[in-house]
GROMACS .gro file of C-alpha atoms in nm:
model
  275
    1MET     CA    1   0.000   0.000   0.000
    2ARG     CA    2   0.134   0.339  -0.091
    3LYS     CA    3   0.140   0.583   0.197
    4ILE     CA    4   0.239   0.948   0.201
    5PHE     CA    5   0.487   1.129   0.424
    6LYS     CA    6   0.550   1.487   0.319
    7ALA     CA    7   0.683   1.786   0.504
    8LEU     CA    8   0.650   2.141   0.378
    9ILE     CA    9   0.872   2.366   0.586
   10VAL     CA   10   0.836   2.741   0.552
   11LEU     CA   11   1.122   2.901   0.742
   12GLY     CA   12   1.167   3.252   0.873
   13SER     CA   13   0.943   3.274   1.180
   14ILE     CA   14   0.966   3.088   1.511
   15LEU     CA   15   0.728   2.830   1.655
   16ILE     CA   16   0.818   2.692   1.997
   17LEU     CA   17   0.799   2.314   1.982
   18SER     CA   18   0.952   2.239   2.321
   19PRO     CA   19   1.144   2.423   2.593
   20THR     CA   20   1.462   2.406   2.385
   21THR     CA   21   1.496   2.350   2.011
   22PRO     CA   22   1.726   2.078   1.867
   23SER     CA   23   2.098   2.122   1.916
   24PHE     CA   24   2.358   2.009   1.662
   25ALA     CA   25   2.653   2.140   1.861
   26ALA     CA   26   2.814   1.799   1.911
   27GLY     CA   27   2.876   1.504   1.683
   28THR     CA   28   3.032   1.483   1.338
   29MET     CA   29   2.915   1.754   1.099
   30VAL     CA   30   2.929   1.634   0.735
   31ASN     CA   31   2.889   1.859   0.434
   32GLU     CA   32   2.647   1.754   0.161
   33THR     CA   33   2.831   1.641  -0.154
   34GLU     CA   34   2.712   1.723  -0.505
   35PRO     CA   35   2.594   1.575  -0.730
   36ASN     CA   36   2.320   1.413  -0.524
   37ASN     CA   37   2.011   1.513  -0.716
   38THR     CA   38   1.882   1.157  -0.777
   39MET     CA   39   1.816   0.848  -0.567
   40ASP     CA   40   2.115   0.676  -0.732
   41THR     CA   41   2.355   0.955  -0.630
   42ALA     CA   42   2.222   0.997  -0.275
   43ASN     CA   43   2.474   1.081   0.000
   44TYR     CA   44   2.491   0.814   0.271
   45VAL     CA   45   2.393   0.930   0.621
   46THR     CA   46   2.508   0.748   0.937
   47ARG     CA   47   2.223   0.701   1.182
   48ASN     CA   48   2.229   0.929   1.485
   49GLN     CA   49   2.284   0.708   1.792
   50SER     CA   50   2.305   0.981   2.056
   51THR     CA   51   2.218   0.886   2.414
   52PRO     CA   52   2.127   1.092   2.722
   53ALA     CA   53   2.463   1.012   2.883
   54GLN     CA   54   2.647   1.141   2.576
   55ALA     CA   55   2.454   1.465   2.592
   56VAL     CA   56   2.574   1.510   2.950
   57ASP     CA   57   2.943   1.440   2.878
   58GLY     CA   58   2.946   1.589   2.526
   59SER     CA   59   3.045   1.270   2.339
   60TYR     CA   60   2.767   1.256   2.078
   61SER     CA   61   2.780   0.980   1.815
   62GLY     CA   62   2.639   0.986   1.464
   63GLU     CA   63   2.651   1.232   1.178
   64PHE     CA   64   2.475   1.561   1.115
   65PHE     CA   65   2.451   1.659   0.749
   66MET     CA   66   2.481   2.021   0.648
   67LYS     CA   67   2.417   2.215   0.329
   68ALA     CA   68   2.590   2.551   0.335
   69SER     CA   69   2.380   2.713   0.065
   70GLY     CA   70   2.104   2.596  -0.166
   71LYS     CA   71   1.965   2.755  -0.478
   72LYS     CA   72   1.607   2.761  -0.597
   73ASP     CA   73   1.478   2.427  -0.732
   74ASP     CA   74   1.778   2.237  -0.589
   75ASP     CA   75   1.706   1.866  -0.530
   76ASP     CA   76   1.914   1.681  -0.265
   77TRP     CA   77   1.897   1.307  -0.191
   78PHE     CA   78   2.028   1.117   0.111
   79ARG     CA   79   2.038   0.744   0.193
   80PHE     CA   80   2.029   0.583   0.538
   81THR     CA   81   1.960   0.252   0.714
   82LEU     CA   82   1.715   0.229   1.005
   83PRO     CA   83   1.612  -0.055   1.239
   84ALA     CA   84   1.251  -0.172   1.262
   85LYS     CA   85   0.995  -0.074   1.524
   86THR     CA   86   1.206   0.191   1.693
   87ASP     CA   87   1.141   0.562   1.711
   88SER     CA   88   1.352   0.719   1.438
   89TYR     CA   89   1.348   1.096   1.414
   90LEU     CA   90   1.434   1.341   1.141
   91SER     CA   91   1.559   1.660   1.310
   92PHE     CA   92   1.575   1.942   1.056
   93VAL     CA   93   1.689   2.302   1.098
   94SER     CA   94   1.732   2.591   0.858
   95ASP     CA   95   1.766   2.967   0.888
   96SER     CA   96   1.595   3.040   0.557
   97GLY     CA   97   1.439   2.873   0.255
   98LEU     CA   98   1.130   2.681   0.154
   99TYR     CA   99   1.153   2.299   0.136
  100ASN     CA  100   0.955   1.992   0.042
  101ILE     CA  101   1.079   1.687   0.233
  102THR     CA  102   0.983   1.333   0.132
  103VAL     CA  103   1.098   0.994   0.266
  104PHE     CA  104   1.105   0.683   0.043
  105ASP     CA  105   1.173   0.316   0.100
  106GLU     CA  106   1.424   0.133  -0.120
  107ASP     CA  107   1.144   0.041  -0.364
  108SER     CA  108   1.074   0.410  -0.424
  109ASN     CA  109   0.747   0.400  -0.229
  110ILE     CA  110   0.669   0.713  -0.031
  111ILE     CA  111   0.630   0.619   0.338
  112GLY     CA  112   0.450   0.772   0.634
  113SER     CA  113   0.096   0.901   0.681
  114ASN     CA  114   0.114   1.269   0.773
  115GLU     CA  115   0.150   1.600   0.599
  116TYR     CA  116   0.344   1.862   0.793
  117LYS     CA  117   0.317   2.232   0.728
  118ALA     CA  118   0.489   2.469   0.966
  119VAL     CA  119   0.632   2.818   0.985
  120LEU     CA  120   0.942   2.763   1.196
  121GLY     CA  121   1.318   2.749   1.210
  122LYS     CA  122   1.360   2.398   1.348
  123THR     CA  123   1.138   2.093   1.351
  124ILE     CA  124   1.132   1.719   1.427
  125PHE     CA  125   0.942   1.433   1.264
  126ASN     CA  126   0.895   1.074   1.383
  127LEU     CA  127   0.944   0.862   1.071
  128ASN     CA  128   0.742   0.569   1.213
  129ILE     CA  129   0.966   0.304   1.055
  130LYS     CA  130   0.795  -0.038   1.049
  131GLU     CA  131   1.061  -0.249   0.874
  132GLU     CA  132   1.440  -0.251   0.889
  133GLY     CA  133   1.598  -0.141   0.566
  134THR     CA  134   1.743   0.133   0.349
  135TYR     CA  135   1.548   0.456   0.316
  136TYR     CA  136   1.589   0.775   0.118
  137LEU     CA  137   1.536   1.137   0.206
  138GLN     CA  138   1.459   1.389  -0.067
  139ILE     CA  139   1.496   1.758   0.020
  140TYR     CA  140   1.363   1.981  -0.254
  141CYS     CA  141   1.459   2.345  -0.208
  142ARG     CA  142   1.182   2.561  -0.351
  143VAL     CA  143   1.349   2.880  -0.228
  144GLY     CA  144   1.724   2.900  -0.161
  145GLY     CA  145   1.869   2.853   0.186
  146SER     CA  146   2.100   2.648   0.407
  147TYR     CA  147   2.000   2.357   0.631
  148LYS     CA  148   2.126   2.074   0.850
  149PHE     CA  149   1.965   1.757   0.980
  150SER     CA  150   2.012   1.426   1.158
  151ILE     CA  151   1.823   1.096   1.133
  152GLY     CA  152   1.791   0.831   1.404
  153ASN     CA  153   1.775   0.881   1.778
  154PRO     CA  154   1.638   1.211   1.905
  155ASN     CA  155   1.879   1.487   1.992
  156TYR     CA  156   1.915   1.562   2.362
  157THR     CA  157   1.958   1.885   2.549
  158ILE     CA  158   2.009   2.004   2.907
  159GLY     CA  159   1.768   2.175   3.146
  160ASN     CA  160   1.717   2.243   3.516
  161TYR     CA  161   1.427   2.270   3.756
  162ASN     CA  162   1.411   2.423   4.104
  163TYR     CA  163   1.168   2.298   4.366
  164SER     CA  164   1.109   2.445   4.713
  165LEU     CA  165   1.059   2.208   5.005
  166GLY     CA  166   0.962   2.502   5.221
  167SER     CA  167   1.039   2.519   5.593
  168LEU     CA  168   1.148   2.190   5.750
  169SER     CA  169   1.145   2.156   6.130
  170PHE     CA  170   1.417   1.924   6.262
  171VAL     CA  171   1.468   1.753   6.597
  172LYS     CA  172   1.825   1.673   6.702
  173ASP     CA  173   1.941   1.322   6.600
  174LYS     CA  174   1.601   1.230   6.453
  175ASP     CA  175   1.597   1.159   6.080
  176TYR     CA  176   1.357   1.374   5.883
  177GLU     CA  177   1.215   1.204   5.570
  178ILE     CA  178   1.001   1.357   5.300
  179THR     CA  179   0.845   1.209   4.983
  180LYS     CA  180   0.756   1.408   4.672
  181ASP     CA  181   0.572   1.280   4.365
  182PHE     CA  182   0.695   1.466   4.056
  183SER     CA  183   0.511   1.248   3.803
  184GLN     CA  184   0.271   1.527   3.705
  185ILE     CA  185   0.517   1.817   3.680
  186SER     CA  186   0.456   1.957   3.331
  187ALA     CA  187   0.731   2.219   3.353
  188VAL     CA  188   0.990   1.943   3.302
  189PRO     CA  189   0.990   1.784   2.952
  190LYS     CA  190   0.877   1.428   2.888
  191GLY     CA  191   1.158   1.173   2.915
  192ALA     CA  192   1.380   1.395   3.133
  193ILE     CA  193   1.655   1.211   3.322
  194VAL     CA  194   1.818   1.376   3.623
  195TYR     CA  195   2.198   1.355   3.607
  196ASN     CA  196   2.281   1.585   3.900
  197ILE     CA  197   2.088   1.694   4.207
  198ASP     CA  198   2.160   1.975   4.449
  199LEU     CA  199   1.983   1.977   4.786
  200ASP     CA  200   2.001   2.354   4.795
  201GLY     CA  201   1.960   2.489   5.147
  202GLY     CA  202   2.124   2.194   5.322
  203SER     CA  203   2.287   2.353   5.625
  204GLY     CA  204   2.610   2.208   5.760
  205SER     CA  205   2.546   2.372   6.097
  206LEU     CA  206   2.204   2.206   6.127
  207THR     CA  207   2.242   1.871   5.949
  208LYS     CA  208   2.522   1.622   5.913
  209ALA     CA  209   2.375   1.422   5.626
  210ALA     CA  210   2.130   1.464   5.337
  211GLN     CA  211   2.033   1.164   5.126
  212LEU     CA  212   1.798   1.082   4.842
  213LYS     CA  213   1.657   0.793   4.641
  214THR     CA  214   1.387   0.736   4.382
  215ALA     CA  215   1.103   0.489   4.332
  216ARG     CA  216   1.329   0.305   4.085
  217TYR     CA  217   1.665   0.356   4.258
  218THR     CA  218   1.593   0.226   4.605
  219SER     CA  219   1.932   0.267   4.774
  220TRP     CA  220   2.002   0.592   4.955
  221ILE     CA  221   2.245   0.823   4.774
  222ASN     CA  222   2.459   1.042   4.998
  223THR     CA  223   2.540   1.405   4.921
  224PRO     CA  224   2.865   1.532   5.074
  225ARG     CA  225   2.821   1.758   5.375
  226TYR     CA  226   2.847   2.131   5.295
  227VAL     CA  227   2.828   2.048   4.922
  228TRP     CA  228   2.493   1.867   4.916
  229LYS     CA  229   2.526   1.769   4.551
  230SER     CA  230   2.547   1.430   4.380
  231ASN     CA  231   2.570   1.294   4.027
  232LEU     CA  232   2.310   1.030   3.942
  233PRO     CA  233   2.313   0.738   3.695
  234VAL     CA  234   2.192   0.863   3.356
  235ASN     CA  235   1.928   0.597   3.300
  236TYR     CA  236   1.563   0.519   3.371
  237THR     CA  237   1.622   0.494   3.748
  238SER     CA  238   1.682   0.869   3.753
  239GLU     CA  239   1.385   0.975   3.540
  240PHE     CA  240   1.241   1.295   3.680
  241HIS     CA  241   0.873   1.200   3.658
  242GLN     CA  242   0.846   0.961   3.952
  243SER     CA  243   0.845   0.969   4.331
  244TRP     CA  244   1.159   1.101   4.503
  245TYR     CA  245   1.256   1.048   4.868
  246PHE     CA  246   1.475   1.277   5.078
  247LYS     CA  247   1.624   1.223   5.423
  248TYR     CA  248   1.802   1.472   5.647
  249THR     CA  249   1.994   1.384   5.963
  250PRO     CA  250   2.004   1.690   6.194
  251VAL     CA  251   2.273   1.753   6.454
  252LYS     CA  252   2.051   1.994   6.646
  253THR     CA  253   1.692   2.110   6.666
  254GLY     CA  254   1.600   2.387   6.428
  255THR     CA  255   1.430   2.497   6.107
  256LEU     CA  256   1.572   2.473   5.756
  257ILE     CA  257   1.443   2.651   5.444
  258ALA     CA  258   1.520   2.376   5.194
  259GLY     CA  259   1.508   2.343   4.818
  260ILE     CA  260   1.615   2.108   4.540
  261LYS     CA  261   1.781   2.185   4.206
  262PHE     CA  262   1.743   1.914   3.943
  263ARG     CA  263   1.980   1.916   3.646
  264TYR     CA  264   1.841   1.694   3.373
  265VAL     CA  265   1.883   1.585   3.013
  266TYR     CA  266   1.584   1.529   2.784
  267PRO     CA  267   1.501   1.428   2.426
  268VAL     CA  268   1.376   1.700   2.191
  269LEU     CA  269   1.059   1.542   2.047
  270PRO     CA  270   0.785   1.638   1.800
  271PRO     CA  271   0.503   1.850   1.950
  272ASN     CA  272   0.254   1.561   1.949
  273GLU     CA  273   0.492   1.348   2.162
  274VAL     CA  274   0.584   1.610   2.420
  275ASN     CA  275   0.285   1.551   2.647
   0.00000   0.00000   0.00000
C-alpha cells in the first residue's frame, strides 16, 4: 500500500515546539556532496545514535549533514539505514528557505501518513519506521537557503528545575524524611533524566547528612556535607517524573528553608509526543 509522508517547511518565523529547540553542537558535521540530485547519487547518512549520557558528557555519536547554501529548485537526496519498530526521528533546521521533504523506502514507495506544514526554524518528525531497511530522504529546495539535519535517535539537550521544600522543622538526632511525587510536573519535559541533584539549602550547621533515592533507585544516595550535591546514573532509574525520597539527619533542633535543584537531560521530540 502506498502511503504518504511529506513535510512542507516554511522558514523565517519561530514556533516553539519544546522548551529548547534541537541542538547540533556535538557530533560529526558532514557537508552535503554534489551531485546528489537523484536516488542513485544519494549521500549516505550514518544514523544518529546519541544517548542521554552522551549529551551530558558531550560525546555525541552519529553524523549531522549540512548544506551551506542551496539555490532555488535544488534537489538533494540522502540514503540511510534504520532498524525496525524503533522511534527514528528526522531533526531538521534551517535559517531560511522553503523545502519539500519526502521519505522513500528502497522500492521508491513514499512512506508515512502525515502532511506537515509549519512556519518555523527547526522541527522534528517521527518517521514511524515499520521495517528494517534502506530509506531515502529527498529535500527539494523551492526557495534558496542552508540547512542541517540528523536521522535516528532524538537529539538531547540540558535543562534544570528548582523545587522548594519550604520550611522543615528538625529535631536533634532524629531523621527527617520527606516524599515528593513529581510524576505530574509539566514544567519538566517528557523523558527527562536527572543527572545531577543539588539539595540547595542543606545547612552544615544544622544537618550532618542529606540523602535521596527514587522509586526506581531504592538505595540511599549520599550528598557530601556542605556540598549537598550528587551525580546520578543517567538511565531510567533517575527519570524525573516519579516519586523522590529525601532524608536529612540533623545535629541539632531547628528549622531549615530547603530546596532542590534538578539538572536533567531530555530528548527533543515532535510536538505531538511532548505531552
